[in-house]
mmCIF file of C-alpha atoms and ligand atoms in Angstrom:
data_model
loop_
_atom_site.group_PDB
_atom_site.id
_atom_site.type_symbol
_atom_site.label_atom_id
_atom_site.label_comp_id
_atom_site.label_asym_id
_atom_site.label_seq_id
_atom_site.Cartn_x
_atom_site.Cartn_y
_atom_site.Cartn_z
ATOM 1 C CA MET A 1 0.000 0.000 0.000
ATOM 2 C CA ASN A 2 1.311 3.437 -0.960
ATOM 3 C CA LEU A 3 -0.108 6.612 0.472
ATOM 4 C CA ILE A 4 0.348 10.340 0.857
ATOM 5 C CA LEU A 5 -0.255 12.047 4.210
ATOM 6 C CA LEU A 6 -1.145 15.687 3.671
ATOM 7 C CA GLY A 7 -1.643 18.461 6.183
ATOM 8 C CA PRO A 8 0.025 21.635 7.437
ATOM 9 C CA PRO A 9 3.086 21.480 9.689
ATOM 10 C CA GLY A 10 2.180 20.048 13.082
ATOM 11 C CA ALA A 11 -0.979 18.309 11.832
ATOM 12 C CA GLY A 12 0.394 14.981 13.065
ATOM 13 C CA LYS A 13 1.707 13.553 9.796
ATOM 14 C CA GLY A 14 4.992 12.436 11.324
ATOM 15 C CA THR A 15 3.300 10.849 14.346
ATOM 16 C CA GLN A 16 0.808 8.936 12.228
ATOM 17 C CA ALA A 17 3.444 7.943 9.692
ATOM 18 C CA SER A 18 5.701 6.408 12.336
ATOM 19 C CA ARG A 19 2.765 4.540 13.822
ATOM 20 C CA LEU A 20 1.811 3.141 10.405
ATOM 21 C CA MET A 21 5.413 2.210 9.842
ATOM 22 C CA LYS A 22 5.475 0.117 13.032
ATOM 23 C CA GLU A 23 2.009 -1.379 12.640
ATOM 24 C CA ARG A 24 1.936 -2.060 8.911
ATOM 25 C CA GLY A 25 5.575 -2.353 7.894
ATOM 26 C CA LEU A 26 5.350 0.632 5.559
ATOM 27 C CA VAL A 27 8.322 2.977 5.169
ATOM 28 C CA GLN A 28 7.960 6.633 6.066
ATOM 29 C CA LEU A 29 9.428 8.838 3.370
ATOM 30 C CA SER A 30 9.750 12.330 4.832
ATOM 31 C CA THR A 31 11.420 14.838 2.511
ATOM 32 C CA GLY A 32 11.838 17.111 5.569
ATOM 33 C CA ASP A 33 13.864 14.382 7.342
ATOM 34 C CA MET A 34 15.912 13.762 4.190
ATOM 35 C CA LEU A 35 16.653 17.480 3.856
ATOM 36 C CA ARG A 36 17.557 17.836 7.555
ATOM 37 C CA ALA A 37 19.959 14.905 7.155
ATOM 38 C CA ALA A 38 21.509 16.610 4.117
ATOM 39 C CA VAL A 39 21.876 19.874 6.067
ATOM 40 C CA ALA A 40 23.482 18.051 9.011
ATOM 41 C CA ALA A 41 25.880 16.230 6.677
ATOM 42 C CA GLY A 42 26.759 19.457 4.851
ATOM 43 C CA THR A 43 26.097 17.960 1.402
ATOM 44 C CA PRO A 44 25.603 20.279 -1.609
ATOM 45 C CA VAL A 45 21.825 19.743 -1.345
ATOM 46 C CA GLY A 46 21.988 20.529 2.369
ATOM 47 C CA LEU A 47 23.932 23.721 1.750
ATOM 48 C CA GLN A 48 21.338 24.882 -0.773
ATOM 49 C CA ALA A 49 18.360 23.931 1.400
ATOM 50 C CA LYS A 50 19.475 25.247 4.810
ATOM 51 C CA ALA A 51 18.526 28.941 4.566
ATOM 52 C CA VAL A 52 15.210 28.240 2.820
ATOM 53 C CA MET A 53 14.243 25.741 5.514
ATOM 54 C CA GLU A 54 15.143 28.160 8.281
ATOM 55 C CA SER A 55 12.897 30.817 6.744
ATOM 56 C CA GLY A 56 9.940 28.422 6.449
ATOM 57 C CA GLY A 57 9.951 28.601 2.636
ATOM 58 C CA LEU A 58 9.926 25.658 0.251
ATOM 59 C CA VAL A 59 13.074 24.049 -1.105
ATOM 60 C CA SER A 60 13.134 23.925 -4.923
ATOM 61 C CA ASP A 61 10.993 21.325 -6.662
ATOM 62 C CA GLU A 62 14.054 20.127 -8.541
ATOM 63 C CA ILE A 63 15.945 19.272 -5.349
ATOM 64 C CA VAL A 64 13.099 17.513 -3.557
ATOM 65 C CA ASN A 65 11.965 15.622 -6.661
ATOM 66 C CA GLY A 66 15.532 14.370 -7.027
ATOM 67 C CA ILE A 67 15.927 13.153 -3.441
ATOM 68 C CA LEU A 68 12.496 11.542 -3.370
ATOM 69 C CA SER A 69 13.034 9.728 -6.651
ATOM 70 C CA GLU A 70 16.334 8.306 -5.401
ATOM 71 C CA ARG A 71 14.732 7.253 -2.135
ATOM 72 C CA LEU A 72 11.889 5.461 -3.953
ATOM 73 C CA ASP A 73 14.493 3.340 -5.745
ATOM 74 C CA GLN A 74 15.689 1.763 -2.499
ATOM 75 C CA ASP A 75 14.380 -1.750 -1.977
ATOM 76 C CA ASP A 76 12.439 -1.109 1.235
ATOM 77 C CA ALA A 77 10.054 1.250 -0.579
ATOM 78 C CA ARG A 78 8.685 -1.728 -2.525
ATOM 79 C CA ALA A 79 6.965 -2.985 0.631
ATOM 80 C CA GLY A 80 4.771 0.132 0.626
ATOM 81 C CA PHE A 81 5.419 3.748 1.632
ATOM 82 C CA ILE A 82 3.931 6.773 3.299
ATOM 83 C CA LEU A 83 4.874 10.093 1.772
ATOM 84 C CA ASP A 84 5.119 12.600 4.622
ATOM 85 C CA GLY A 85 5.666 16.189 3.481
ATOM 86 C CA TYR A 86 5.725 15.417 -0.240
ATOM 87 C CA PRO A 87 4.317 16.446 -2.687
ATOM 88 C CA ARG A 88 3.984 20.073 -1.575
ATOM 89 C CA THR A 89 3.423 21.830 -4.914
ATOM 90 C CA ASP A 90 1.590 21.195 -8.164
ATOM 91 C CA VAL A 91 4.942 20.645 -9.905
ATOM 92 C CA GLN A 92 5.845 17.978 -7.322
ATOM 93 C CA ALA A 93 2.444 16.281 -7.676
ATOM 94 C CA HIS A 94 2.965 15.971 -11.436
ATOM 95 C CA ALA A 95 6.577 14.846 -10.971
ATOM 96 C CA LEU A 96 5.378 12.181 -8.533
ATOM 97 C CA ASP A 97 2.863 10.855 -11.082
ATOM 98 C CA ALA A 98 5.638 10.531 -13.636
ATOM 99 C CA MET A 99 8.048 8.916 -11.127
ATOM 100 C CA LEU A 100 5.504 6.353 -9.983
ATOM 101 C CA ALA A 101 4.514 5.494 -13.541
ATOM 102 C CA ALA A 102 8.173 5.053 -14.527
ATOM 103 C CA LYS A 103 8.840 2.837 -11.500
ATOM 104 C CA GLY A 104 5.637 0.794 -11.944
ATOM 105 C CA LEU A 105 4.154 1.993 -8.634
ATOM 106 C CA THR A 106 0.660 3.236 -7.813
ATOM 107 C CA LEU A 107 -0.901 5.457 -5.208
ATOM 108 C CA ASP A 108 -3.685 3.952 -3.102
ATOM 109 C CA HIS A 109 -4.707 6.741 -0.716
ATOM 110 C CA VAL A 110 -4.278 10.436 -0.077
ATOM 111 C CA VAL A 111 -5.168 11.255 3.527
ATOM 112 C CA GLU A 112 -5.564 14.905 4.431
ATOM 113 C CA LEU A 113 -5.381 15.833 8.117
ATOM 114 C CA VAL A 114 -7.742 18.775 8.584
ATOM 115 C CA VAL A 115 -6.696 21.124 11.403
ATOM 116 C CA ASP A 116 -7.107 24.512 13.065
ATOM 117 C CA GLU A 117 -4.014 26.594 12.348
ATOM 118 C CA ASP A 118 -3.949 28.673 15.546
ATOM 119 C CA ALA A 119 -4.074 25.565 17.707
ATOM 120 C CA LEU A 120 -1.270 24.132 15.619
ATOM 121 C CA VAL A 121 1.060 27.006 16.359
ATOM 122 C CA GLU A 122 0.921 26.063 20.052
ATOM 123 C CA ARG A 123 1.354 22.397 19.206
ATOM 124 C CA ILE A 124 4.438 22.990 17.103
ATOM 125 C CA THR A 125 6.259 25.651 19.066
ATOM 126 C CA GLY A 126 6.158 23.432 22.177
ATOM 127 C CA ARG A 127 7.464 20.247 20.637
ATOM 128 C CA PHE A 128 10.837 18.639 21.207
ATOM 129 C CA THR A 129 12.342 15.185 20.735
ATOM 130 C CA CYS A 130 14.895 12.919 22.323
ATOM 131 C CA GLY A 131 18.144 13.374 20.425
ATOM 132 C CA ALA A 132 19.065 9.735 21.044
ATOM 133 C CA CYS A 133 15.917 7.761 20.118
ATOM 134 C CA GLY A 134 13.583 10.312 18.514
ATOM 135 C CA GLU A 135 10.742 9.953 21.080
ATOM 136 C CA GLY A 136 8.450 13.022 20.799
ATOM 137 C CA TYR A 137 7.572 15.376 23.707
ATOM 138 C CA HIS A 138 5.742 18.661 24.271
ATOM 139 C CA ASP A 139 6.130 21.527 26.765
ATOM 140 C CA ARG A 140 2.417 21.479 27.636
ATOM 141 C CA PHE A 141 1.045 18.149 26.495
ATOM 142 C CA LYS A 142 3.761 15.570 27.114
ATOM 143 C CA GLN A 143 6.690 16.297 29.397
ATOM 144 C CA PRO A 144 9.091 13.434 30.189
ATOM 145 C CA ARG A 145 8.030 11.627 33.417
ATOM 146 C CA VAL A 146 11.370 12.544 34.995
ATOM 147 C CA ALA A 147 12.573 16.041 34.077
ATOM 148 C CA ASP A 148 15.267 15.996 31.387
ATOM 149 C CA VAL A 149 15.273 12.194 31.044
ATOM 150 C CA CYS A 150 13.762 10.439 28.031
ATOM 151 C CA ASP A 151 10.946 8.028 29.059
ATOM 152 C CA ALA A 152 11.816 5.681 26.221
ATOM 153 C CA CYS A 153 15.599 5.382 26.386
ATOM 154 C CA GLY A 154 16.868 7.286 29.455
ATOM 155 C CA ALA A 155 19.017 9.748 27.487
ATOM 156 C CA SER A 156 19.203 13.417 28.545
ATOM 157 C CA ASN A 157 19.762 14.988 25.214
ATOM 158 C CA PHE A 158 16.644 16.718 23.925
ATOM 159 C CA LYS A 159 16.466 18.789 20.782
ATOM 160 C CA ARG A 160 14.152 21.243 19.086
ATOM 161 C CA ARG A 161 13.891 21.907 15.382
ATOM 162 C CA ALA A 162 15.359 25.247 14.322
ATOM 163 C CA ASP A 163 12.200 25.958 12.287
ATOM 164 C CA ASP A 164 9.708 25.305 15.114
ATOM 165 C CA ASN A 165 9.448 28.976 16.152
ATOM 166 C CA GLU A 166 6.227 30.984 15.679
ATOM 167 C CA ALA A 167 7.355 33.202 12.770
ATOM 168 C CA THR A 168 8.662 30.253 10.759
ATOM 169 C CA VAL A 169 5.644 28.109 11.594
ATOM 170 C CA ARG A 170 3.274 30.845 10.336
ATOM 171 C CA GLN A 171 5.317 31.054 7.138
ATOM 172 C CA ARG A 172 5.225 27.253 6.698
ATOM 173 C CA MET A 173 1.445 27.333 7.136
ATOM 174 C CA ALA A 174 1.088 30.105 4.582
ATOM 175 C CA GLU A 175 3.114 27.977 2.160
ATOM 176 C CA TYR A 176 0.811 25.027 2.849
ATOM 177 C CA ARG A 177 -2.319 27.110 2.197
ATOM 178 C CA ALA A 178 -0.949 28.738 -0.952
ATOM 179 C CA LYS A 179 0.888 25.854 -2.594
ATOM 180 C CA THR A 180 0.066 22.492 -1.029
ATOM 181 C CA ALA A 181 -3.677 22.540 -0.255
ATOM 182 C CA PRO A 182 -4.402 23.420 -3.932
ATOM 183 C CA ILE A 183 -2.928 20.075 -5.085
ATOM 184 C CA ILE A 184 -5.724 18.072 -3.426
ATOM 185 C CA PRO A 185 -8.077 18.463 -6.425
ATOM 186 C CA HIS A 186 -5.327 16.782 -8.476
ATOM 187 C CA TYR A 187 -6.230 13.561 -6.635
ATOM 188 C CA ASP A 188 -9.957 14.149 -5.999
ATOM 189 C CA GLY A 189 -10.990 12.845 -9.407
ATOM 190 C CA ARG A 190 -9.266 9.518 -8.724
ATOM 191 C CA GLY A 191 -11.483 8.799 -5.720
ATOM 192 C CA ILE A 192 -8.537 8.220 -3.382
ATOM 193 C CA VAL A 193 -8.773 11.309 -1.132
ATOM 194 C CA ALA A 194 -9.981 11.031 2.480
ATOM 195 C CA ARG A 195 -10.245 13.902 4.942
ATOM 196 C CA VAL A 196 -9.590 13.113 8.585
ATOM 197 C CA ASP A 197 -10.095 15.430 11.592
ATOM 198 C CA GLY A 198 -6.519 16.058 12.730
ATOM 199 C CA MET A 199 -7.634 17.995 15.839
ATOM 200 C CA ALA A 200 -9.050 14.886 17.503
ATOM 201 C CA ASP A 201 -6.820 13.066 19.989
ATOM 202 C CA MET A 202 -4.049 10.917 18.607
ATOM 203 C CA ASP A 203 -5.870 7.590 19.013
ATOM 204 C CA ALA A 204 -9.024 8.898 17.341
ATOM 205 C CA VAL A 205 -6.966 10.197 14.418
ATOM 206 C CA ALA A 206 -5.266 6.804 14.231
ATOM 207 C CA SER A 207 -8.562 4.906 14.076
ATOM 208 C CA ALA A 208 -10.001 7.289 11.506
ATOM 209 C CA ILE A 209 -6.940 6.687 9.305
ATOM 210 C CA ASP A 210 -7.157 2.930 9.870
ATOM 211 C CA GLY A 211 -10.799 3.098 8.791
ATOM 212 C CA VAL A 212 -9.734 4.711 5.531
ATOM 213 C CA LEU A 213 -6.891 2.284 4.869
ATOM 214 C CA GLY A 214 -8.877 -0.803 5.875
ATOM 215 C CA GLY A 215 -7.381 -4.134 6.808
HETATM 216 P P1 AMP B 1 8.804 19.166 7.262
HETATM 217 O O1 AMP B 1 9.693 18.352 8.129
HETATM 218 O O2 AMP B 1 7.991 18.323 6.306
HETATM 219 O O3 AMP B 1 7.953 20.136 8.021
HETATM 220 O O4 AMP B 1 9.764 20.045 6.311
HETATM 221 C C1 AMP B 1 10.645 20.991 6.865
HETATM 222 C C2 AMP B 1 11.095 21.957 5.773
HETATM 223 O O5 AMP B 1 11.791 21.237 4.744
HETATM 224 C C3 AMP B 1 9.968 22.677 5.042
HETATM 225 O O6 AMP B 1 9.529 23.837 5.743
HETATM 226 C C4 AMP B 1 10.627 23.019 3.708
HETATM 227 O O7 AMP B 1 11.527 24.107 3.835
HETATM 228 C C5 AMP B 1 11.464 21.775 3.450
HETATM 229 N N1 AMP B 1 10.704 20.743 2.707
HETATM 230 C C6 AMP B 1 10.364 19.491 3.151
HETATM 231 N N2 AMP B 1 9.687 18.817 2.201
HETATM 232 C C7 AMP B 1 9.595 19.651 1.137
HETATM 233 C C8 AMP B 1 8.984 19.539 -0.134
HETATM 234 N N3 AMP B 1 8.325 18.447 -0.513
HETATM 235 N N4 AMP B 1 9.100 20.614 -0.975
HETATM 236 C C9 AMP B 1 9.774 21.730 -0.620
HETATM 237 N N5 AMP B 1 10.343 21.903 0.577
HETATM 238 C C10 AMP B 1 10.263 20.876 1.455
#
């Protein structure tokens, strides 16, 4: 099964994608994660992407289409994938169609997480993760049980994304509204789009998505 998870930053795409990865053996393909890895490694792509990401803008279609296409060629993607954060523009949606056709792959579902943007700003600006195992936390909603110690692995090395501040988050949301939400009609005609209430609690969102995916 291959699907796209759509929704503004902080809608819960990453959370739901990692759950689906564990429960269904799908791979999570997050262009944001791939770009952050490139920035951390100081590759040419990373050097080009860094400033744009810090401003909350979109990295060029050419760059993200290239990294996603390469990632789709790795063997694990054949078992099924969840696109998290891609496509984000009309150009990317068309490039994805061409890539999938060339690779003999199809898209089964497009799930849009529908959310309230103001509530999301609070959700995003409070989030942090364990630098060792990636467990997610939040200033208001999910503090570690013991201050400064990861519940999952015991490490004391938390990190926050450089682009999780209010100004950048607002910019990322504006980009979503202007460039990403308008690609949904591209898929509507194929009968594969489902809208899920992303403001519900995590378990309710999970069951709504499971209802869409079936099985
Ligand atoms: P994310 O982790 O999906 O929120 O992405 C973080 C940042 O990476 C975004 O704000 C963009 O600057 C960049 N980015 C990630 N995916 C894409 C994409 N598909 N197209 C353009 N820029 C992207």
